[in-house]
Every structure is written in structure tokens, then in C-alpha cells.
Short mmCIF file of C-alpha atoms in Angstrom, two decimals:
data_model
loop_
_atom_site.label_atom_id
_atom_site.label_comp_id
_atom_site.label_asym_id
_atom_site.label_seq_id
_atom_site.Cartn_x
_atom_site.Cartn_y
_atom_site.Cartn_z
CA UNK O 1 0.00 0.00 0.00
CA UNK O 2 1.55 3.37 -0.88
CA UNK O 3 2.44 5.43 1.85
CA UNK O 4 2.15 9.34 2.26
CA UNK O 5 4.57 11.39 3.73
CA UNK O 6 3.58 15.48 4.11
CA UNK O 7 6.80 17.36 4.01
CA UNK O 8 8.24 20.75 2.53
CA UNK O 9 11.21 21.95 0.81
CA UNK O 10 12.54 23.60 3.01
CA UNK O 11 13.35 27.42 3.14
CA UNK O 12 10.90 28.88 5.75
CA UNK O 13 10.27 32.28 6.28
CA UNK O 14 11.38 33.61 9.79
CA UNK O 15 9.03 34.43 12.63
CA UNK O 16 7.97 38.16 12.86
CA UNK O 17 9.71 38.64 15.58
CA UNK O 18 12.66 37.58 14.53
CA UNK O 19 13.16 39.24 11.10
CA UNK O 20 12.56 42.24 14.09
CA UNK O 21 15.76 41.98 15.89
CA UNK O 22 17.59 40.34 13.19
CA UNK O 23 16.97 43.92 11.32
CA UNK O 24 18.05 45.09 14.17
CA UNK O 25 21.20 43.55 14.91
CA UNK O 26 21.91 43.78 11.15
CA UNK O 27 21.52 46.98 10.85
CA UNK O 28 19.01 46.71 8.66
CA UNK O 29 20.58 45.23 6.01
CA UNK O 30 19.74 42.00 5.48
CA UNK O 31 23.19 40.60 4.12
CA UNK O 32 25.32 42.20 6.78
CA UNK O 33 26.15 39.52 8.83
CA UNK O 34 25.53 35.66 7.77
CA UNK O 35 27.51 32.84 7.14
CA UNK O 36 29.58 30.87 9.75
CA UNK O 37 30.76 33.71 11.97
CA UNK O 38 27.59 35.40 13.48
CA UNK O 39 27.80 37.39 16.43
CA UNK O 40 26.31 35.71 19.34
CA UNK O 41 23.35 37.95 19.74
CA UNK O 42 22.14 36.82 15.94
CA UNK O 43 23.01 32.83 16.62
CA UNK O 44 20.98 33.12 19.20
CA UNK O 45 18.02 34.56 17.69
CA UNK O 46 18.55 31.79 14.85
CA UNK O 47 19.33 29.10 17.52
CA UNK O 48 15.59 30.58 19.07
CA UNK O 49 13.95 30.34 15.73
CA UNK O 50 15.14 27.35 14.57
CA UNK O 51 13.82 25.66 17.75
CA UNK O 52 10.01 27.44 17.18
CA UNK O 53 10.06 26.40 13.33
CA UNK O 54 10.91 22.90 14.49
CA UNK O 55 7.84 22.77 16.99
CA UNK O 56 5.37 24.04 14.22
CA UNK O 57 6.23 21.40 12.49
CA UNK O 58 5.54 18.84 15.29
CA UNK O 59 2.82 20.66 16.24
CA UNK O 60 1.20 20.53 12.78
CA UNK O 61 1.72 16.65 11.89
CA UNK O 62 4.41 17.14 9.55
CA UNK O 63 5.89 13.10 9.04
CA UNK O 64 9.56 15.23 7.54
CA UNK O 65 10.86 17.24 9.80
CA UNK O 66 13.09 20.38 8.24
CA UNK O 67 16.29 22.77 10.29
CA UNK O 68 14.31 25.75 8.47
CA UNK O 69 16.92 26.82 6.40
CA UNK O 70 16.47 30.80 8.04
CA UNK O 71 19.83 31.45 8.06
CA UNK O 72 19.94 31.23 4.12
CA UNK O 73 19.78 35.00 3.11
CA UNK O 74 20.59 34.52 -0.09
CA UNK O 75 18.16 31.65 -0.37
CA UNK O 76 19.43 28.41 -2.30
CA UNK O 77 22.71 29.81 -3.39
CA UNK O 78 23.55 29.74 0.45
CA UNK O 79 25.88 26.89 0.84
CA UNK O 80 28.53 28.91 -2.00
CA UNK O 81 27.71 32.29 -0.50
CA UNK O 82 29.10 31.07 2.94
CA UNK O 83 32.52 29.31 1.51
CA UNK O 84 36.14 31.01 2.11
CA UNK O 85 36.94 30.24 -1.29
CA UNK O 86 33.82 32.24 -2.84
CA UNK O 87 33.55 36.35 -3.34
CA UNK O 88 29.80 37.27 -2.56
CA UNK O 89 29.34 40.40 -5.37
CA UNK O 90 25.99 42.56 -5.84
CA UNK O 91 22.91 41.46 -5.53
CA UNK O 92 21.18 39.56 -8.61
CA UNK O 93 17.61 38.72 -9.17
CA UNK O 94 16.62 35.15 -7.86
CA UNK O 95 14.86 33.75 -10.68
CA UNK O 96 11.67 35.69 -11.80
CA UNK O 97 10.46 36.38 -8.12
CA UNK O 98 11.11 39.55 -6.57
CA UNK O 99 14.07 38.45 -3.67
CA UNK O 100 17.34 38.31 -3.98
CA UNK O 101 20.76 37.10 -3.04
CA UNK O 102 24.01 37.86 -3.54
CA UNK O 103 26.28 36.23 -6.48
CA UNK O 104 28.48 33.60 -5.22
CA UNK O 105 31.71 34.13 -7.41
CA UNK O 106 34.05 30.87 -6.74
CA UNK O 107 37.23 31.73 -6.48
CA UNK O 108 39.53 29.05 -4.97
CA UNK O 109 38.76 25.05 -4.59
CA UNK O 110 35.24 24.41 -3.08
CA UNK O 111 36.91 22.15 -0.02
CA UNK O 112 34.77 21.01 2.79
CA UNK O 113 32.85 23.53 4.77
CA UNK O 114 30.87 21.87 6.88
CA UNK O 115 27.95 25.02 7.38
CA UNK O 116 24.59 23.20 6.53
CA UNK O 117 25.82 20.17 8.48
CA UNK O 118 26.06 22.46 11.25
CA UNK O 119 22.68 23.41 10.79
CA UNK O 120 21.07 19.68 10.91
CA UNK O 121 22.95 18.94 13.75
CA UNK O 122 21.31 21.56 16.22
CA UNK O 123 17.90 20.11 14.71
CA UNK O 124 18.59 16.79 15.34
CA UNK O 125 18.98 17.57 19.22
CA UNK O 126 15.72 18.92 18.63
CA UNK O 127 14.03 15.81 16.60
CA UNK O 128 13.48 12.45 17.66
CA UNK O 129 12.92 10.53 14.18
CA UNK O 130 11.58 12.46 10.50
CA UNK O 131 14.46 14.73 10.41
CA UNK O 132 14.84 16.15 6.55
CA UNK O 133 18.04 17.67 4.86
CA UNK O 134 17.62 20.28 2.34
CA UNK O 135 20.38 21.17 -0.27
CA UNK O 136 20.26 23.27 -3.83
CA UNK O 137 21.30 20.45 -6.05
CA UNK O 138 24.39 20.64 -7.85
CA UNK O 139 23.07 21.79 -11.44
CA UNK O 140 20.73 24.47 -9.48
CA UNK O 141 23.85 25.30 -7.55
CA UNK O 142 26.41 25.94 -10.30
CA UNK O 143 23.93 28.04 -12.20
CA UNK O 144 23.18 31.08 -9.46
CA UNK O 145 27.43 30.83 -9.21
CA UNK O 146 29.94 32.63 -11.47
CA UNK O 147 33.37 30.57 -11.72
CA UNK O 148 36.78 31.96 -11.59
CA UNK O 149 38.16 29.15 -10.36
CA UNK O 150 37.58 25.97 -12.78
CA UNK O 151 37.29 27.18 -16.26
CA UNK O 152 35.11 25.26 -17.84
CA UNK O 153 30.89 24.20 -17.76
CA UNK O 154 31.06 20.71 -17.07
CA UNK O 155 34.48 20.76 -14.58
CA UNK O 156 32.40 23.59 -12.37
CA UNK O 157 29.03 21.46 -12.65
CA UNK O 158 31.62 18.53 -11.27
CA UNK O 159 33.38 20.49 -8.52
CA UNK O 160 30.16 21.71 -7.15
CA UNK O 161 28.74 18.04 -7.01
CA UNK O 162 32.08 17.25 -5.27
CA UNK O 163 31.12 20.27 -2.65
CA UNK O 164 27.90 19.16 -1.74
CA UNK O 165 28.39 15.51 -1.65
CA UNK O 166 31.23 16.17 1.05
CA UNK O 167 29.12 18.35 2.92
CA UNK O 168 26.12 15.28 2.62
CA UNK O 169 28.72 12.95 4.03
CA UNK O 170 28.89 15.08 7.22
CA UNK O 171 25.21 15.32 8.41
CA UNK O 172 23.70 13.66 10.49
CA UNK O 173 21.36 10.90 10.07
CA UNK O 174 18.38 12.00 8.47
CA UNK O 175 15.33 10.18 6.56
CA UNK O 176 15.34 12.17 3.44
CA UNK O 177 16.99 14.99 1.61
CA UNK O 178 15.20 17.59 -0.71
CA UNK O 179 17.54 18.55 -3.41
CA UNK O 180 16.19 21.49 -4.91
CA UNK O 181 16.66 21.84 -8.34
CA UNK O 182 14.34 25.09 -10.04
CA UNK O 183 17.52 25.81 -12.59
CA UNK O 184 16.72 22.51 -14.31
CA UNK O 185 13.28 24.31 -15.06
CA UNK O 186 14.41 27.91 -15.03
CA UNK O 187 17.70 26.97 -17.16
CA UNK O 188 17.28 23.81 -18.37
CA UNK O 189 20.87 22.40 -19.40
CA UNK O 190 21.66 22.00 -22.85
CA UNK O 191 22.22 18.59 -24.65
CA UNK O 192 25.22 17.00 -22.78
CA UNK O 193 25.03 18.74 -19.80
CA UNK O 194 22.02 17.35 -19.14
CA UNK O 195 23.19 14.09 -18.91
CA UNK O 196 26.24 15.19 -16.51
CA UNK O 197 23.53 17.30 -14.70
CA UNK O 198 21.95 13.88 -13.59
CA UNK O 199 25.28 11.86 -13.08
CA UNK O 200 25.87 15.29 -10.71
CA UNK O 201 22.84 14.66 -8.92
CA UNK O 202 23.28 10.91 -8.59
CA UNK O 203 27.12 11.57 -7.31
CA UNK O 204 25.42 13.82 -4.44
CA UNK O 205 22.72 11.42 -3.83
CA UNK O 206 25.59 8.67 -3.44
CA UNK O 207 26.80 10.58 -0.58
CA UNK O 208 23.98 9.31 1.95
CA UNK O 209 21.81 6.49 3.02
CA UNK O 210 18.96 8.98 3.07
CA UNK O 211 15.77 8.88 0.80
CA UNK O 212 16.90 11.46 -1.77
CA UNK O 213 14.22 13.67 -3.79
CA UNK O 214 15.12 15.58 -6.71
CA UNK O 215 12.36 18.39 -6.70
CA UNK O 216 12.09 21.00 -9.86
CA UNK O 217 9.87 23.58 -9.69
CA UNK O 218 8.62 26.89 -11.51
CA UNK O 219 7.01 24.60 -14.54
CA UNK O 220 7.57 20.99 -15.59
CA UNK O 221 10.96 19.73 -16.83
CA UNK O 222 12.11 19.53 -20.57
CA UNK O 223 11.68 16.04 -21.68
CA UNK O 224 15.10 15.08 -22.53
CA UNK O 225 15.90 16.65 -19.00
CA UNK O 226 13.31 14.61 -17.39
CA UNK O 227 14.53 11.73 -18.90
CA UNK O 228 18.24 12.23 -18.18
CA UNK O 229 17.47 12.81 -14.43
CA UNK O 230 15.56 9.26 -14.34
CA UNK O 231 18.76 7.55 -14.41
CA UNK O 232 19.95 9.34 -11.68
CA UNK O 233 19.99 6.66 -8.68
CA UNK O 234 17.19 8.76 -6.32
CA UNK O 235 14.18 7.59 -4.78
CA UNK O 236 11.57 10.33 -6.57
CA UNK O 237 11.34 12.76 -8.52
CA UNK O 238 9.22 15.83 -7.62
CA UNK O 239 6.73 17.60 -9.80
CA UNK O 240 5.18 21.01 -9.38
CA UNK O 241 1.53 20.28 -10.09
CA UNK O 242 0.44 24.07 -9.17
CA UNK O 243 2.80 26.14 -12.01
CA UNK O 244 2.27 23.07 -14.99
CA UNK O 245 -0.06 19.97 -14.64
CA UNK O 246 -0.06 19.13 -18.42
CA UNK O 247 3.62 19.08 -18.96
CA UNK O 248 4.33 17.30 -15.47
CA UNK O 249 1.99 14.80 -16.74
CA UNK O 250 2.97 14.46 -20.14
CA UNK O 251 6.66 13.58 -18.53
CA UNK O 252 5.05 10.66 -16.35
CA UNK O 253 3.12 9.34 -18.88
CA UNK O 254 5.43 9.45 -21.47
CA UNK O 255 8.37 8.39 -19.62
CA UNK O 256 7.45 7.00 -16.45
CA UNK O 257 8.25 7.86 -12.98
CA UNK O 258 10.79 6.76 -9.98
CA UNK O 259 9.50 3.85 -7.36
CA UNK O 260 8.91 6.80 -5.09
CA UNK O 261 7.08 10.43 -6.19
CA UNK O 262 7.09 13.97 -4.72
CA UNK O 263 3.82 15.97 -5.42
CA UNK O 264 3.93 19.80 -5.28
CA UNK O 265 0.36 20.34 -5.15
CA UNK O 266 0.13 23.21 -2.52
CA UNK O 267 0.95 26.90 -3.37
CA UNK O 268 3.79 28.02 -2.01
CA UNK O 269 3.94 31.49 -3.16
CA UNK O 270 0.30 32.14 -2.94
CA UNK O 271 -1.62 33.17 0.43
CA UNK O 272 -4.80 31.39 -0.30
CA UNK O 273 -4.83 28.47 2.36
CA UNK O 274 -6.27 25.07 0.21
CA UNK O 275 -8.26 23.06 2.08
CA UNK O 276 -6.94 19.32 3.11
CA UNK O 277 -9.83 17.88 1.17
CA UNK O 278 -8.75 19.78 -1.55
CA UNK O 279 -5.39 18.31 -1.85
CA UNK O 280 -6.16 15.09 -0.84
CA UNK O 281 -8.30 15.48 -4.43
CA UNK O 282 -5.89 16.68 -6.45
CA UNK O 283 -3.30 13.48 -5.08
CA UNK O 284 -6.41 11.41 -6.90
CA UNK O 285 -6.46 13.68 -9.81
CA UNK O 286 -2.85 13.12 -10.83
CA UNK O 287 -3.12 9.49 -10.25
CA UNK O 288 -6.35 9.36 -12.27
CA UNK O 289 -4.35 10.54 -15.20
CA UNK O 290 -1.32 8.03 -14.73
CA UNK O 291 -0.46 5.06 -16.37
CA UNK O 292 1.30 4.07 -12.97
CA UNK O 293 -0.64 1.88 -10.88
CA UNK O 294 1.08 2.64 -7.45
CA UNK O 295 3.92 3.86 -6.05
CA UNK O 296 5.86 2.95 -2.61
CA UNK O 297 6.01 6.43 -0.93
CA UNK O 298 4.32 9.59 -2.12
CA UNK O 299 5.55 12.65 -0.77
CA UNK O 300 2.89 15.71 -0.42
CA UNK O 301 4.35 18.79 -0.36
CA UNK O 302 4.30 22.86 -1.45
CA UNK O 303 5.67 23.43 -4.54
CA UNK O 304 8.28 25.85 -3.79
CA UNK O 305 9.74 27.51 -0.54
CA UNK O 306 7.03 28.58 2.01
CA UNK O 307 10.05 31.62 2.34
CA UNK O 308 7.75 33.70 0.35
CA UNK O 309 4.59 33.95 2.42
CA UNK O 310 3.59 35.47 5.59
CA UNK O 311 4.61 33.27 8.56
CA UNK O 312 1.18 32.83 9.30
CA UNK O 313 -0.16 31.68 6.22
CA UNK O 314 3.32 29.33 6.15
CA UNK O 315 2.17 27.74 9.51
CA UNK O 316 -1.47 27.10 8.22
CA UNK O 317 0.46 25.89 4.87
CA UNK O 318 1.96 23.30 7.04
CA UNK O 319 -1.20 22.00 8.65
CA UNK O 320 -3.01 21.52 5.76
CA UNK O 321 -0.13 19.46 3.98
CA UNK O 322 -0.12 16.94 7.45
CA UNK O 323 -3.77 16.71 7.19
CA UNK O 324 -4.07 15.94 3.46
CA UNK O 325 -1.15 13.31 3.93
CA UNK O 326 -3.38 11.44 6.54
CA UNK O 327 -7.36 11.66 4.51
CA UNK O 328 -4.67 10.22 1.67
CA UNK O 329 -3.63 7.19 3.56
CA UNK O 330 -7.16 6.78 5.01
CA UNK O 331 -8.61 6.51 1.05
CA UNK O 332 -5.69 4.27 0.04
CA UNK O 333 -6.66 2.44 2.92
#
């Protein structure tokens, strides 16, 4: 019987009150002071957050449990932005939504750095079992960076996917990981890369014994990408059901799907709250359409970052995905 498991990607906005006295501390500017050598004043407001965003979760239901991902200013680019061997320049447009980061220029060899695995660890004192890692995968990665370092497309698209895999090998034990991957929509890789853009992915996934989900979003994949990034060796693929349903499904039915399958059916940019019934239809809608009979695990989940929307309307976000996980199981049932 095909279990359902409600869960995000990651990349939460921070509580009111402490985007207050982070502005604060900053100075009010937001890029001040972040990366690996906070003052103690701003760890501690993190340390404080992290530990609320981590009982929401609970609270709510949630079966994966995520760190939050708040100390991420410059959203997914994060793990590049915080590196000694990478120049942080002016501040570029993330994508086609109005935030921003900072572009990550690599400069010197991407060696260990051990930041995000810093992160899990102070939620896993916090979780008991469910905990999630979430990463930018490596093709997602490579494209918000500039290189000065390695030269050429595919040895940068390498190097990164040696980063991140050492920097997988260092967390702690967790379930699953989310690596997110909107460039592969956004950007999608030409012919050849796109193949090395999955062997990049499956070197990362490698790197764990976690469940590993591969989640696009912004539209539905290119078909040749979609195709490439089946061979990866990754328990699902994720599909963002709320920007493109008819390409998403086209991909499935066309070229099938992973054992495992991660459904982006609830908004994450939008502040209309759906209703768990709601979902839980849509989850029968997709499989209505699909030549696949069943699969192991679904995962239920926004389609993008909650980061975007007010924190209330993230925390109701989060109930409704832990409700429609359970009315699922109870149909499958």
C-alpha cells in the first residue's frame, strides 16, 4: 500500500519577531552579517527560531521534519555564499520572483565547509525521528554561481557536485533529503550537460543512506531533462503540479516515474490556504491521469519555498499538507 509522507522543501520564512531583531542587529541590512561567523546575539536569535520552526512542524503533523533553512539569506545559493573560497558580489535577481541574493563568485577550490551540516545537527537535538536535509542540487547550484576558479561548464558542474556531496557525508542521520533543483526548469541544461547534470545529482545522492528527492519547480521539466534525471539513482522525482499539470503529466506518462514520487500540489507562493480535502483530491487527480498503478512512498508537499509567504499563512500551509497526507492514507486504505 503506498504510503504518504507530508513534508516541505525547506526554506521557511522567519518568525515576525525575529526578522525584528535580526533587522536590528543587522543593521538593517539583510546581508550584513551571515555565514559561519555570526555574532552571538544573531546565533541566538537563529538558535531561538530554529527551535520554534521545528515545533510548528511537530505541532502541525508534519511526518519530515526540516532545520528551516532561516539562516539562508541569499536563499538556495547559500551553501557557495558562505565558503572562504567564494567572493559574494551585488545582488542579482533570484529567478523571476522579486528576492534576492548575492552572487556567489568561486574563487579558490570548493573544499569542505561543513555550514549546513552544522545546521542539521542543532535540529537533530531537537528531533526524535523524521528529520529532513535540504540542499540546492548541484546543477541548481552551479547556475546562481559565477566561476573563476575551474574554467570550464562541465568541470564547475563537477566540482560543485564534489562540494555538496562532502558536505552530505557530514550530516547527520536524516530520513530524506530535498535537493532542490528550479535551474533545471528555469535553465534547463543543454544537450550533454544534461546528462552530466543527472550523473551530478546521482554523485550527491551517493553521498547518503537517506531517501533522496530531486524536486524542480517553476514549470515541468524539458523532456530530454526529465529523462536524463531518471537515471539518476534517487528515490523520486518531484513535480510542481500548481505552475504546470499538463507538462508534469505528459513527462510521467510518457516516460514513467521513480519507485517513489514527490507531489507539489500546494501553493507556495500564494496566500490562499487550500483546504486538506482539496489536496487530498488533487493526489487522486494526478493518479487518475497516470499510467502508474502505485507507487511505494508519495511525498505531499508545497511546490516551492514557504520563504515567500507570511509566517502565518506558512504555519497554516503546514497544517493543511499533514492533514491531506493522513485523509490520503485513510482513502488508500
Amino acid at each position: 500500500m503506498t504510503e504518504y509522507v507530508s513534508t516541505t522543501p525547506g526554506c521557511y520564512p522567519l518568525p515576525d519577531w525575529a526578522k525584528d531583531d535580526l533587522s536590528d542587529l543587522k543593521g538593517h541590512q539583510k546581508h550584513d552579517l551571515i555565514g559561519g561567523d555570526e555574532r552571538e546575539e544573531i546565533v541566538t536569535v537563529y538558535d531561538e527560531a530554529r527551535e520554534e520552526l521545528i515545533g510548528v512542524q511537530q505541532d502541525a503533523g508534519l511526518d519530515r521534519i526540516v532545520e528551516g533553512q532561516l539562516r539562508w539569506d541569499d536563499m538556495i545559493a547559500h551553501p557557495l555564499a558562505v565558503h572562504d573560497a567564494v567572493e559574494t558580489r551585488g545582488i542579482v535577481r533570484y529567478y523571476d520572483n522579486n528576492n534576492f541574493y548575492r552572487e556567489p563568485v568561486v574563487q579558490g577550490d570548493l573544499d569542505f565547509s561543513g555550514d549546513v551540516a552544522g545546521e542539521l545537527e542543532a535540529a537533530a537535538e531537537l528531533v526524535d525521528d523524521g528529520l529532513q536535509a535540504v540542499l540546492p542540487g548541484p546543477y541548481s547550484l552551479a547556475d546562481l554561481a559565477t566561476d573563476e576558479q575551474y574554467g570550464d561548464e562541465a568541470d564547475f558542474l563537477a566540482a560543485i557536485a564534489d562540494f555538496l556531496a562532502g558536505e552530505v557525508d557530514a550530516f547527520p542521520a536524516v530520513e530524506t533529503l530535498f535537493l532542490l533543483e528550479p535551474s533545471l526548469v528555469e535553465n534547463a541544461p543543454d544537450d550533454g550537460l544534461d546528462e552530466r547534470a543527472s550523473e551530478a545529482i546521482d554523485q550527491v545522492a551517493a553521498a547518503t543512506d537517506a531517501d533522496v528527492i530531486v524536486q524542480p519547480y517553476w514549470g515541468a521539466l524539458e523532456e530530454k531533462v526529465y529523462a536524463h534525471l531518471l537515471d539518476a539513482d534517487v528515490e523520486a522525482v518531484g513535480f510542481d503540479f500548481v505552475a504546470d499539470q499538463d507538462q508534469n503529466l505528459y513527462n510521467i506518462q510518457e516516460y514513467g516515474a521513480t519507485d517513489d514520487v514527490s507531489l507539489g500540489l500546494a501553493d507556495g507562493q500564494n496566500t490562499l490556504v487550500e483546504d486538506p480535502e482539496a489536496i487530498r483530491d488533487r493526489v487522486d487527480w494526478v493518479f487518475d491521469q497516470l499510467p502508474v498503478s502505485e507507487f511505494e512512498t508519495v511525498y505531499l508537499t508545497t511546490n516551492t519555498e514557504t520563504f515567500y509567504l507570511p509566517y502565518a499563512k506558512h504555519e497554516e500551509k503546514l497544517a493543511v499538507l499533514a492533514e491531506a497526507a493522513e485523509l490520503a492514507e485513510v482513502t488508500a486504505a
